[in-house]
Amino acid sequence: MEAFNYRKAGSADEAVSTLASAADGKFLAGGMTLLPTMKQMLATPDTLVDLGGASELVGISRDGDNLVIGAMTTHATVAGSAEVHSAIPALAALASGIGDPMVRNRGTIGGSIANADPAADYPAAVVGLNATVNTNKRSIAADEFFVDVFETALADDELVVSVSFPIPAKAAYQKFPNPASRYAVVGVMVAQTGDGVRVAVTGAGPSVFRASSFEDALGGNFSASALDGLSVSADNLNEDIHASAAYRANLVGVMAKRAVAAC
Amino acid sequence: MSVNVSMTVNGKPVSAEVEDEMLLVNFLRDHLRLTGTHVGCDTSQCGACTIHVDGVAVKSCTMLAVQAEGSNVATIEGVSDGETLHPMQQAFKDNHGLQCGFCTPGMVMSALDIVKNNPSPTEQEVREALEGNLCRCTGYTNIVRSIIAGAKEMEAS
Ligand SMILES: Cc1cc2nc3c(=O)[nH]c(=O)nc-3n(C[C@H](O)[C@H](O)[C@H](O)COP(=O)(O)OP(=O)(O)OC[C@H]3O[C@@H](n4cnc5c(N)ncnc54)[C@H](O)[C@@H]3O)c2cc1C
Ligand code: FES
Ligand code: FES
């Protein structure tokens, strides 16, 4: 790993101002993606601003019909939270299926969505549940947040503060995990929300996307059989040693049906 | 840059001047000579480096030494009572839960974390909770047996 300066921020404001004073700084959350990336020299920041001391970024609360999760809340905390289990059980289940116990003990929701790995789980929840990402500067709608492979709407110096999930009538997440890493080969979140049925797909494309033909079909008839005969196009889907684009396209249909059945 | 870090490791206070980029596992192994904690990969996948920080299982290869400032760290060296093995270590020995032993320190530290959260886990629960610990030798069957036996022994004692 290249040398860098470590700075621990005591608050979100201090994190933002410390990052602003660095030439090429990065926020450090759980480090579960950033540190391995730095070991492989794929990232060489000159400064790491540790968010671990910013206690206002940790926590889960109810705000009317929304469940608000602080950026530094770990996957293990979300998975074990009674509040999440009662409001959005699908979200607790999703968090409990990320990686392994040690990854869940350190990895955070803010780090996961800022990183925007095409195979990450949380993006399916953010888009599927029509969440809002709150930063130090603004609120970003889920449909605007994820842009491309490892690319989000965040500016370089923008800090994710929390994610606000409207509580759905019903929701379920199903993934076909990579057997080694548990990342999603394909993962699908299906939700009945205030603005209709949403179907968000992760793992299959360069970035999370909505399967609009599935949403339309489920809007008329919310049952797995409503998806019979429907499919997403394999064009532009990911292809690697784990699965071809055509296989992923098929999995989208299979996971979506399983998610509807699990709702 | 370097920074002074202080923490408690296996009940003893330690402090040292370390580079900002020093990983916690390297601090344990190279500074404190606690070489029971192993490094089996550079992708945060194998779990050979598993330790407990403030009572929670973490991969010490994916944490900076400075991030453990002020923490209570437990490694495999602190598990036995002198020459008397901890019931979980004894269970690994009795159930042939190790072959080359490279993964074993991480397995035992994960096992203790599993039992802390779930005092009598089922085979399926143990298998799921071992997702982050890889073993190249045993095929896991005897590790799972060891953990279930160790858990029973810990409940009894
Ligand atoms: C073995 C292994 C298996 C895994 N399996 C899965 C899996 O099955 N599913 C899954 O979804 N993920 C998986 N992950 C990834 C894991 O969930 C990470 O925790 C997550 O992607 C990154 O979160 P972090 O808190 O560790 O962030 P970090 O690694 O600390 O940071 C990641 C990036 O986000 C930026 N960042 C962090 N916090 C903020 C913030 N608040 N605002 C703005 N930018 C920020 C950082 O600067 C960095 O660029 C796995 C990781 C490992 C090592
Ligand atoms: S050394 Fe492999 S996970 Fe830490
Ligand atoms: S005993 Fe050899 S790697 Fe597990």
PDB file of C-alpha atoms in Angstrom, chain A:
ATOM      1  CA  MET A   1       0.000   0.000   0.000  1.00  0.00           C
ATOM      2  CA  GLU A   2       1.250   3.520  -0.819  1.00  0.00           C
ATOM      3  CA  ALA A   3       1.838   5.917   2.054  1.00  0.00           C
ATOM      4  CA  PHE A   4      -0.989   8.304   2.956  1.00  0.00           C
ATOM      5  CA  ASN A   5      -2.047  10.604   5.758  1.00  0.00           C
ATOM      6  CA  TYR A   6      -4.718   9.348   8.119  1.00  0.00           C
ATOM      7  CA  ARG A   7      -7.148  11.880   9.592  1.00  0.00           C
ATOM      8  CA  LYS A   8      -9.966  11.001  11.939  1.00  0.00           C
ATOM      9  CA  ALA A   9     -12.954  13.319  11.752  1.00  0.00           C
ATOM     10  CA  GLY A  10     -14.999  13.906  14.910  1.00  0.00           C
ATOM     11  CA  SER A  11     -18.071  15.002  12.968  1.00  0.00           C
ATOM     12  CA  ALA A  12     -19.553  15.040   9.477  1.00  0.00           C
ATOM     13  CA  ASP A  13     -18.666  18.734   9.057  1.00  0.00           C
ATOM     14  CA  GLU A  14     -15.076  18.110  10.070  1.00  0.00           C
ATOM     15  CA  ALA A  15     -14.887  15.189   7.616  1.00  0.00           C
ATOM     16  CA  VAL A  16     -16.003  17.425   4.752  1.00  0.00           C
ATOM     17  CA  SER A  17     -13.598  20.247   5.633  1.00  0.00           C
ATOM     18  CA  THR A  18     -10.674  17.843   6.158  1.00  0.00           C
ATOM     19  CA  LEU A  19     -11.291  16.247   2.793  1.00  0.00           C
ATOM     20  CA  ALA A  20     -11.490  19.688   1.163  1.00  0.00           C
ATOM     21  CA  SER A  21      -7.993  20.530   2.435  1.00  0.00           C
ATOM     22  CA  ALA A  22      -6.427  17.346   0.969  1.00  0.00           C
ATOM     23  CA  ALA A  23      -5.139  17.195  -2.610  1.00  0.00           C
ATOM     24  CA  ASP A  24      -6.486  13.722  -3.317  1.00  0.00           C
ATOM     25  CA  GLY A  25      -8.385  12.529  -0.282  1.00  0.00           C
ATOM     26  CA  LYS A  26     -11.019   9.888   0.246  1.00  0.00           C
ATOM     27  CA  PHE A  27     -13.506   9.161   3.002  1.00  0.00           C
ATOM     28  CA  LEU A  28     -12.842   5.913   4.885  1.00  0.00           C
ATOM     29  CA  ALA A  29     -15.979   4.157   6.133  1.00  0.00           C
ATOM     30  CA  GLY A  30     -15.800   0.400   6.852  1.00  0.00           C
ATOM     31  CA  GLY A  31     -12.751   0.112   4.606  1.00  0.00           C
ATOM     32  CA  MET A  32     -13.997  -3.239   3.305  1.00  0.00           C
ATOM     33  CA  THR A  33     -13.725  -2.094  -0.294  1.00  0.00           C
ATOM     34  CA  LEU A  34     -11.360   0.859  -0.074  1.00  0.00           C
ATOM     35  CA  LEU A  35      -8.500  -0.844   1.817  1.00  0.00           C
ATOM     36  CA  PRO A  36      -8.314  -3.943  -0.458  1.00  0.00           C
ATOM     37  CA  THR A  37      -8.436  -1.588  -3.465  1.00  0.00           C
ATOM     38  CA  MET A  38      -5.533   0.398  -2.021  1.00  0.00           C
ATOM     39  CA  LYS A  39      -3.541  -2.772  -1.289  1.00  0.00           C
ATOM     40  CA  GLN A  40      -3.811  -3.604  -4.971  1.00  0.00           C
ATOM     41  CA  MET A  41      -2.757  -0.030  -5.857  1.00  0.00           C
ATOM     42  CA  LEU A  42      -6.022   0.493  -7.733  1.00  0.00           C
ATOM     43  CA  ALA A  43      -6.560   3.561  -5.545  1.00  0.00           C
ATOM     44  CA  THR A  44      -3.721   5.716  -4.174  1.00  0.00           C
ATOM     45  CA  PRO A  45      -5.282   8.591  -2.210  1.00  0.00           C
ATOM     46  CA  ASP A  46      -2.880  10.896  -0.340  1.00  0.00           C
ATOM     47  CA  THR A  47      -5.264  11.280   2.605  1.00  0.00           C
ATOM     48  CA  LEU A  48      -7.898   9.074   4.221  1.00  0.00           C
ATOM     49  CA  VAL A  49     -10.539  10.844   6.271  1.00  0.00           C
ATOM     50  CA  ASP A  50     -11.927   8.279   8.722  1.00  0.00           C
ATOM     51  CA  LEU A  51     -15.657   8.746   9.339  1.00  0.00           C
ATOM     52  CA  GLY A  52     -15.507   6.365  12.324  1.00  0.00           C
ATOM     53  CA  GLY A  53     -15.608   9.210  14.860  1.00  0.00           C
ATOM     54  CA  ALA A  54     -18.630  10.991  13.368  1.00  0.00           C
ATOM     55  CA  SER A  55     -21.287   9.486  15.635  1.00  0.00           C
ATOM     56  CA  GLU A  56     -24.147  11.459  14.022  1.00  0.00           C
ATOM     57  CA  LEU A  57     -23.649   9.309  10.897  1.00  0.00           C
ATOM     58  CA  VAL A  58     -24.600   6.139  12.814  1.00  0.00           C
ATOM     59  CA  GLY A  59     -28.133   5.059  13.626  1.00  0.00           C
ATOM     60  CA  ILE A  60     -31.575   3.965  12.498  1.00  0.00           C
ATOM     61  CA  SER A  61     -34.708   6.002  13.101  1.00  0.00           C
ATOM     62  CA  ARG A  62     -38.324   6.353  12.006  1.00  0.00           C
ATOM     63  CA  ASP A  63     -39.307   9.654  10.433  1.00  0.00           C
ATOM     64  CA  GLY A  64     -43.047   9.426   9.700  1.00  0.00           C
ATOM     65  CA  ASP A  65     -43.437   6.872   6.920  1.00  0.00           C
ATOM     66  CA  ASN A  66     -39.699   6.670   6.330  1.00  0.00           C
ATOM     67  CA  LEU A  67     -36.934   4.603   7.804  1.00  0.00           C
ATOM     68  CA  VAL A  68     -33.747   6.661   7.951  1.00  0.00           C
ATOM     69  CA  ILE A  69     -30.397   4.889   8.139  1.00  0.00           C
ATOM     70  CA  GLY A  70     -27.194   6.794   8.868  1.00  0.00           C
ATOM     71  CA  ALA A  71     -24.354   6.371   6.363  1.00  0.00           C
ATOM     72  CA  MET A  72     -21.981   4.768   8.895  1.00  0.00           C
ATOM     73  CA  THR A  73     -24.490   2.162  10.061  1.00  0.00           C
ATOM     74  CA  THR A  74     -22.984  -1.278   9.492  1.00  0.00           C
ATOM     75  CA  HIS A  75     -24.623  -4.109   7.581  1.00  0.00           C
ATOM     76  CA  ALA A  76     -24.662  -6.136  10.829  1.00  0.00           C
ATOM     77  CA  THR A  77     -26.562  -3.363  12.633  1.00  0.00           C
ATOM     78  CA  VAL A  78     -29.178  -3.123   9.862  1.00  0.00           C
ATOM     79  CA  ALA A  79     -29.492  -6.926   9.755  1.00  0.00           C
ATOM     80  CA  GLY A  80     -30.032  -7.114  13.520  1.00  0.00           C
ATOM     81  CA  SER A  81     -32.216  -4.040  14.001  1.00  0.00           C
ATOM     82  CA  ALA A  82     -35.713  -4.605  15.434  1.00  0.00           C
ATOM     83  CA  GLU A  83     -36.765  -1.281  13.862  1.00  0.00           C
ATOM     84  CA  VAL A  84     -35.712  -2.441  10.381  1.00  0.00           C
ATOM     85  CA  HIS A  85     -37.266  -5.887  10.890  1.00  0.00           C
ATOM     86  CA  SER A  86     -40.628  -4.381  11.728  1.00  0.00           C
ATOM     87  CA  ALA A  87     -40.627  -1.589   9.113  1.00  0.00           C
ATOM     88  CA  ILE A  88     -38.882  -3.183   6.091  1.00  0.00           C
ATOM     89  CA  PRO A  89     -38.006  -6.837   6.758  1.00  0.00           C
ATOM     90  CA  ALA A  90     -36.703  -7.184   3.190  1.00  0.00           C
ATOM     91  CA  LEU A  91     -34.002  -4.628   3.977  1.00  0.00           C
ATOM     92  CA  ALA A  92     -32.850  -6.506   7.075  1.00  0.00           C
ATOM     93  CA  ALA A  93     -32.752  -9.725   5.045  1.00  0.00           C
ATOM     94  CA  LEU A  94     -30.728  -8.031   2.293  1.00  0.00           C
ATOM     95  CA  ALA A  95     -28.188  -6.727   4.805  1.00  0.00           C
ATOM     96  CA  SER A  96     -27.873 -10.145   6.453  1.00  0.00           C
ATOM     97  CA  GLY A  97     -26.906 -11.649   3.085  1.00  0.00           C
ATOM     98  CA  ILE A  98     -24.007  -9.293   2.345  1.00  0.00           C
ATOM     99  CA  GLY A  99     -20.589 -10.988   2.282  1.00  0.00           C
ATOM    100  CA  ASP A 100     -19.756 -12.643   5.597  1.00  0.00           C
ATOM    101  CA  PRO A 101     -20.032 -11.774   9.306  1.00  0.00           C
ATOM    102  CA  MET A 102     -16.719  -9.876   9.448  1.00  0.00           C
ATOM    103  CA  VAL A 103     -17.582  -7.858   6.335  1.00  0.00           C
ATOM    104  CA  ARG A 104     -20.995  -7.076   7.846  1.00  0.00           C
ATOM    105  CA  ASN A 105     -19.383  -5.985  11.126  1.00  0.00           C
ATOM    106  CA  ARG A 106     -17.366  -3.242   9.376  1.00  0.00           C
ATOM    107  CA  GLY A 107     -19.024  -2.481   6.015  1.00  0.00           C
ATOM    108  CA  THR A 108     -21.524   0.396   5.931  1.00  0.00           C
ATOM    109  CA  ILE A 109     -24.538   1.400   3.857  1.00  0.00           C
ATOM    110  CA  GLY A 110     -22.921   4.750   2.942  1.00  0.00           C
ATOM    111  CA  GLY A 111     -19.738   3.043   1.740  1.00  0.00           C
ATOM    112  CA  SER A 112     -21.680   0.487  -0.232  1.00  0.00           C
ATOM    113  CA  ILE A 113     -23.799   2.960  -2.170  1.00  0.00           C
ATOM    114  CA  ALA A 114     -20.980   5.502  -2.659  1.00  0.00           C
ATOM    115  CA  ASN A 115     -18.868   2.705  -4.085  1.00  0.00           C
ATOM    116  CA  ALA A 116     -21.674   1.596  -6.482  1.00  0.00           C
ATOM    117  CA  ASP A 117     -20.226  -1.804  -7.277  1.00  0.00           C
ATOM    118  CA  PRO A 118     -22.395  -3.256 -10.077  1.00  0.00           C
ATOM    119  CA  ALA A 119     -22.791  -6.452  -8.010  1.00  0.00           C
ATOM    120  CA  ALA A 120     -23.552  -4.799  -4.656  1.00  0.00           C
ATOM    121  CA  ASP A 121     -26.852  -5.492  -2.885  1.00  0.00           C
ATOM    122  CA  TYR A 122     -27.841  -2.132  -1.376  1.00  0.00           C
ATOM    123  CA  PRO A 123     -28.312  -0.367  -4.735  1.00  0.00           C
ATOM    124  CA  ALA A 124     -31.264  -2.717  -5.411  1.00  0.00           C
ATOM    125  CA  ALA A 125     -32.857  -1.617  -2.132  1.00  0.00           C
ATOM    126  CA  VAL A 126     -32.219   2.090  -2.710  1.00  0.00           C
ATOM    127  CA  VAL A 127     -33.774   2.002  -6.193  1.00  0.00           C
ATOM    128  CA  GLY A 128     -36.399  -0.698  -5.524  1.00  0.00           C
ATOM    129  CA  LEU A 129     -37.755   1.090  -2.459  1.00  0.00           C
ATOM    130  CA  ASN A 130     -37.438   4.545  -4.077  1.00  0.00           C
ATOM    131  CA  ALA A 131     -35.171   5.844  -1.322  1.00  0.00           C
ATOM    132  CA  THR A 132     -33.631   9.288  -1.065  1.00  0.00           C
ATOM    133  CA  VAL A 133     -29.896   9.691  -0.476  1.00  0.00           C
ATOM    134  CA  ASN A 134     -29.204  12.636   1.815  1.00  0.00           C
ATOM    135  CA  THR A 135     -25.769  14.233   1.490  1.00  0.00           C
ATOM    136  CA  ASN A 136     -24.086  17.205   3.124  1.00  0.00           C
ATOM    137  CA  LYS A 137     -25.259  19.264   0.132  1.00  0.00           C
ATOM    138  CA  ARG A 138     -28.641  17.970  -1.073  1.00  0.00           C
ATOM    139  CA  SER A 139     -31.117  15.117  -1.324  1.00  0.00           C
ATOM    140  CA  ILE A 140     -30.742  12.816  -4.320  1.00  0.00           C
ATOM    141  CA  ALA A 141     -33.594  10.628  -5.614  1.00  0.00           C
ATOM    142  CA  ALA A 142     -32.718   6.933  -6.038  1.00  0.00           C
ATOM    143  CA  ASP A 143     -33.366   7.023  -9.782  1.00  0.00           C
ATOM    144  CA  GLU A 144     -30.759   9.813 -10.154  1.00  0.00           C
ATOM    145  CA  PHE A 145     -28.132   8.426  -7.762  1.00  0.00           C
ATOM    146  CA  PHE A 146     -26.560   5.440  -9.565  1.00  0.00           C
ATOM    147  CA  VAL A 147     -24.995   6.473 -12.854  1.00  0.00           C
ATOM    148  CA  ASP A 148     -22.681   3.737 -14.169  1.00  0.00           C
ATOM    149  CA  VAL A 149     -20.062   1.171 -13.090  1.00  0.00           C
ATOM    150  CA  PHE A 150     -18.629   2.523  -9.789  1.00  0.00           C
ATOM    151  CA  GLU A 151     -20.132   5.911 -10.659  1.00  0.00           C
ATOM    152  CA  THR A 152     -22.775   7.853  -8.730  1.00  0.00           C
ATOM    153  CA  ALA A 153     -24.223  11.362  -8.800  1.00  0.00           C
ATOM    154  CA  LEU A 154     -21.975  12.266  -5.823  1.00  0.00           C
ATOM    155  CA  ALA A 155     -19.363  14.982  -6.307  1.00  0.00           C
ATOM    156  CA  ASP A 156     -15.822  14.041  -5.170  1.00  0.00           C
ATOM    157  CA  ASP A 157     -16.190  16.050  -1.973  1.00  0.00           C
ATOM    158  CA  GLU A 158     -19.783  15.059  -1.224  1.00  0.00           C
ATOM    159  CA  LEU A 159     -20.571  13.037   1.898  1.00  0.00           C
ATOM    160  CA  VAL A 160     -23.482  10.612   2.152  1.00  0.00           C
ATOM    161  CA  VAL A 161     -25.140  11.418   5.485  1.00  0.00           C
ATOM    162  CA  SER A 162     -28.130   9.055   5.465  1.00  0.00           C
ATOM    163  CA  VAL A 163     -30.508   7.089   3.295  1.00  0.00           C
ATOM    164  CA  SER A 164     -34.234   7.555   3.744  1.00  0.00           C
ATOM    165  CA  PHE A 165     -36.408   4.574   2.751  1.00  0.00           C
ATOM    166  CA  PRO A 166     -40.175   5.091   2.369  1.00  0.00           C
ATOM    167  CA  ILE A 167     -41.806   2.089   4.067  1.00  0.00           C
ATOM    168  CA  PRO A 168     -43.374  -0.092   1.353  1.00  0.00           C
ATOM    169  CA  ALA A 169     -46.621  -2.050   1.628  1.00  0.00           C
ATOM    170  CA  LYS A 170     -44.660  -5.187   0.700  1.00  0.00           C
ATOM    171  CA  ALA A 171     -41.143  -5.877  -0.511  1.00  0.00           C
ATOM    172  CA  ALA A 172     -38.752  -8.775  -0.992  1.00  0.00           C
ATOM    173  CA  TYR A 173     -35.192  -9.185  -2.251  1.00  0.00           C
ATOM    174  CA  GLN A 174     -33.847 -12.320  -3.876  1.00  0.00           C
ATOM    175  CA  LYS A 175     -30.312 -12.825  -5.102  1.00  0.00           C
ATOM    176  CA  PHE A 176     -28.334 -15.453  -6.881  1.00  0.00           C
ATOM    177  CA  PRO A 177     -25.072 -15.035  -4.992  1.00  0.00           C
ATOM    178  CA  ASN A 178     -21.595 -15.610  -6.320  1.00  0.00           C
ATOM    179  CA  PRO A 179     -20.688 -18.692  -4.253  1.00  0.00           C
ATOM    180  CA  ALA A 180     -17.270 -17.307  -3.301  1.00  0.00           C
ATOM    181  CA  SER A 181     -17.915 -13.641  -2.450  1.00  0.00           C
ATOM    182  CA  ARG A 182     -21.712 -13.562  -1.959  1.00  0.00           C
ATOM    183  CA  TYR A 183     -21.911 -10.511  -4.244  1.00  0.00           C
ATOM    184  CA  ALA A 184     -25.003 -10.657  -6.472  1.00  0.00           C
ATOM    185  CA  VAL A 185     -24.594 -12.393  -9.831  1.00  0.00           C
ATOM    186  CA  VAL A 186     -28.144 -11.054 -10.093  1.00  0.00           C
ATOM    187  CA  GLY A 187     -30.280  -9.601  -7.304  1.00  0.00           C
ATOM    188  CA  VAL A 188     -33.825  -8.277  -7.623  1.00  0.00           C
ATOM    189  CA  MET A 189     -35.809  -6.122  -5.203  1.00  0.00           C
ATOM    190  CA  VAL A 190     -39.565  -6.062  -5.817  1.00  0.00           C
ATOM    191  CA  ALA A 191     -41.670  -3.582  -3.836  1.00  0.00           C
ATOM    192  CA  GLN A 192     -45.238  -2.305  -3.685  1.00  0.00           C
ATOM    193  CA  THR A 193     -44.625   1.356  -2.933  1.00  0.00           C
ATOM    194  CA  GLY A 194     -46.671   4.526  -2.697  1.00  0.00           C
ATOM    195  CA  ASP A 195     -45.942   5.194  -6.360  1.00  0.00           C
ATOM    196  CA  GLY A 196     -46.646   1.732  -7.718  1.00  0.00           C
ATOM    197  CA  VAL A 197     -44.715  -1.485  -8.093  1.00  0.00           C
ATOM    198  CA  ARG A 198     -40.949  -1.111  -8.472  1.00  0.00           C
ATOM    199  CA  VAL A 199     -38.524  -3.784  -9.663  1.00  0.00           C
ATOM    200  CA  ALA A 200     -34.816  -2.987  -9.269  1.00  0.00           C
ATOM    201  CA  VAL A 201     -32.100  -5.251 -10.639  1.00  0.00           C
ATOM    202  CA  THR A 202     -28.486  -5.338  -9.437  1.00  0.00           C
ATOM    203  CA  GLY A 203     -25.566  -7.493 -10.600  1.00  0.00           C
ATOM    204  CA  ALA A 204     -26.896  -7.859 -14.124  1.00  0.00           C
ATOM    205  CA  GLY A 205     -25.905  -4.551 -15.718  1.00  0.00           C
ATOM    206  CA  PRO A 206     -23.193  -1.896 -15.349  1.00  0.00           C
ATOM    207  CA  SER A 207     -25.353  -0.290 -12.692  1.00  0.00           C
ATOM    208  CA  VAL A 208     -28.644  -1.046 -10.917  1.00  0.00           C
ATOM    209  CA  PHE A 209     -31.655  -0.597 -13.249  1.00  0.00           C
ATOM    210  CA  ARG A 210     -35.452  -0.901 -13.168  1.00  0.00           C
ATOM    211  CA  ALA A 211     -37.230  -3.601 -15.163  1.00  0.00           C
ATOM    212  CA  SER A 212     -40.119  -1.454 -16.379  1.00  0.00           C
ATOM    213  CA  SER A 213     -41.951  -4.194 -18.291  1.00  0.00           C
ATOM    214  CA  PHE A 214     -41.991  -6.232 -15.072  1.00  0.00           C
ATOM    215  CA  GLU A 215     -43.279  -3.235 -13.115  1.00  0.00           C
ATOM    216  CA  ASP A 216     -46.138  -2.718 -15.580  1.00  0.00           C
ATOM    217  CA  ALA A 217     -47.149  -6.381 -15.491  1.00  0.00           C
ATOM    218  CA  LEU A 218     -47.031  -6.558 -11.686  1.00  0.00           C
ATOM    219  CA  GLY A 219     -48.956  -3.264 -11.412  1.00  0.00           C
ATOM    220  CA  GLY A 220     -51.929  -5.015 -13.096  1.00  0.00           C
ATOM    221  CA  ASN A 221     -51.562  -8.377 -11.374  1.00  0.00           C
ATOM    222  CA  PHE A 222     -49.194  -8.745  -8.432  1.00  0.00           C
ATOM    223  CA  SER A 223     -48.327 -12.418  -8.819  1.00  0.00           C
ATOM    224  CA  ALA A 224     -45.316 -14.352 -10.069  1.00  0.00           C
ATOM    225  CA  SER A 225     -47.352 -15.686 -13.009  1.00  0.00           C
ATOM    226  CA  ALA A 226     -47.818 -12.104 -14.266  1.00  0.00           C
ATOM    227  CA  LEU A 227     -44.131 -12.284 -15.276  1.00  0.00           C
ATOM    228  CA  ASP A 228     -44.587 -15.425 -17.432  1.00  0.00           C
ATOM    229  CA  GLY A 229     -43.218 -14.804 -20.902  1.00  0.00           C
ATOM    230  CA  LEU A 230     -41.551 -11.512 -19.945  1.00  0.00           C
ATOM    231  CA  SER A 231     -37.791 -11.055 -20.070  1.00  0.00           C
ATOM    232  CA  VAL A 232     -35.165  -8.330 -20.060  1.00  0.00           C
ATOM    233  CA  SER A 233     -32.849  -7.925 -23.031  1.00  0.00           C
ATOM    234  CA  ALA A 234     -29.347  -9.398 -22.663  1.00  0.00           C
ATOM    235  CA  ASP A 235     -27.887  -6.452 -24.611  1.00  0.00           C
ATOM    236  CA  ASN A 236     -25.374  -4.538 -22.466  1.00  0.00           C
ATOM    237  CA  LEU A 237     -25.673  -6.950 -19.542  1.00  0.00           C
ATOM    238  CA  ASN A 238     -22.500  -8.033 -17.729  1.00  0.00           C
ATOM    239  CA  GLU A 239     -20.571 -11.021 -18.962  1.00  0.00           C
ATOM    240  CA  ASP A 240     -17.763 -12.657 -16.974  1.00  0.00           C
ATOM    241  CA  ILE A 241     -16.470 -16.049 -15.822  1.00  0.00           C
ATOM    242  CA  HIS A 242     -19.445 -16.348 -13.472  1.00  0.00           C
ATOM    243  CA  ALA A 243     -22.260 -15.910 -15.999  1.00  0.00           C
ATOM    244  CA  SER A 244     -22.944 -14.896 -19.593  1.00  0.00           C
ATOM    245  CA  ALA A 245     -25.213 -11.959 -20.419  1.00  0.00           C
ATOM    246  CA  ALA A 246     -27.947 -14.350 -21.578  1.00  0.00           C
ATOM    247  CA  TYR A 247     -27.715 -16.328 -18.325  1.00  0.00           C
ATOM    248  CA  ARG A 248     -27.962 -13.117 -16.306  1.00  0.00           C
ATOM    249  CA  ALA A 249     -30.977 -11.979 -18.359  1.00  0.00           C
ATOM    250  CA  ASN A 250     -32.696 -15.264 -17.540  1.00  0.00           C
ATOM    251  CA  LEU A 251     -31.790 -14.945 -13.863  1.00  0.00           C
ATOM    252  CA  VAL A 252     -33.469 -11.529 -13.702  1.00  0.00           C
ATOM    253  CA  GLY A 253     -36.803 -13.191 -14.514  1.00  0.00           C
ATOM    254  CA  VAL A 254     -36.194 -16.067 -12.101  1.00  0.00           C
ATOM    255  CA  MET A 255     -35.141 -13.820  -9.197  1.00  0.00           C
ATOM    256  CA  ALA A 256     -38.024 -11.393  -9.861  1.00  0.00           C
ATOM    257  CA  LYS A 257     -40.566 -14.232  -9.693  1.00  0.00           C
ATOM    258  CA  ARG A 258     -39.011 -15.551  -6.489  1.00  0.00           C
ATOM    259  CA  ALA A 259     -39.112 -12.055  -4.997  1.00  0.00           C
ATOM    260  CA  VAL A 260     -42.801 -11.599  -5.883  1.00  0.00           C
ATOM    261  CA  ALA A 261     -43.573 -15.006  -4.378  1.00  0.00           C
ATOM    262  CA  ALA A 262     -41.676 -14.028  -1.211  1.00  0.00           C
ATOM    263  CA  CYS A 263     -43.563 -10.714  -0.815  1.00  0.00           C
TER     264      CYS A 263
END
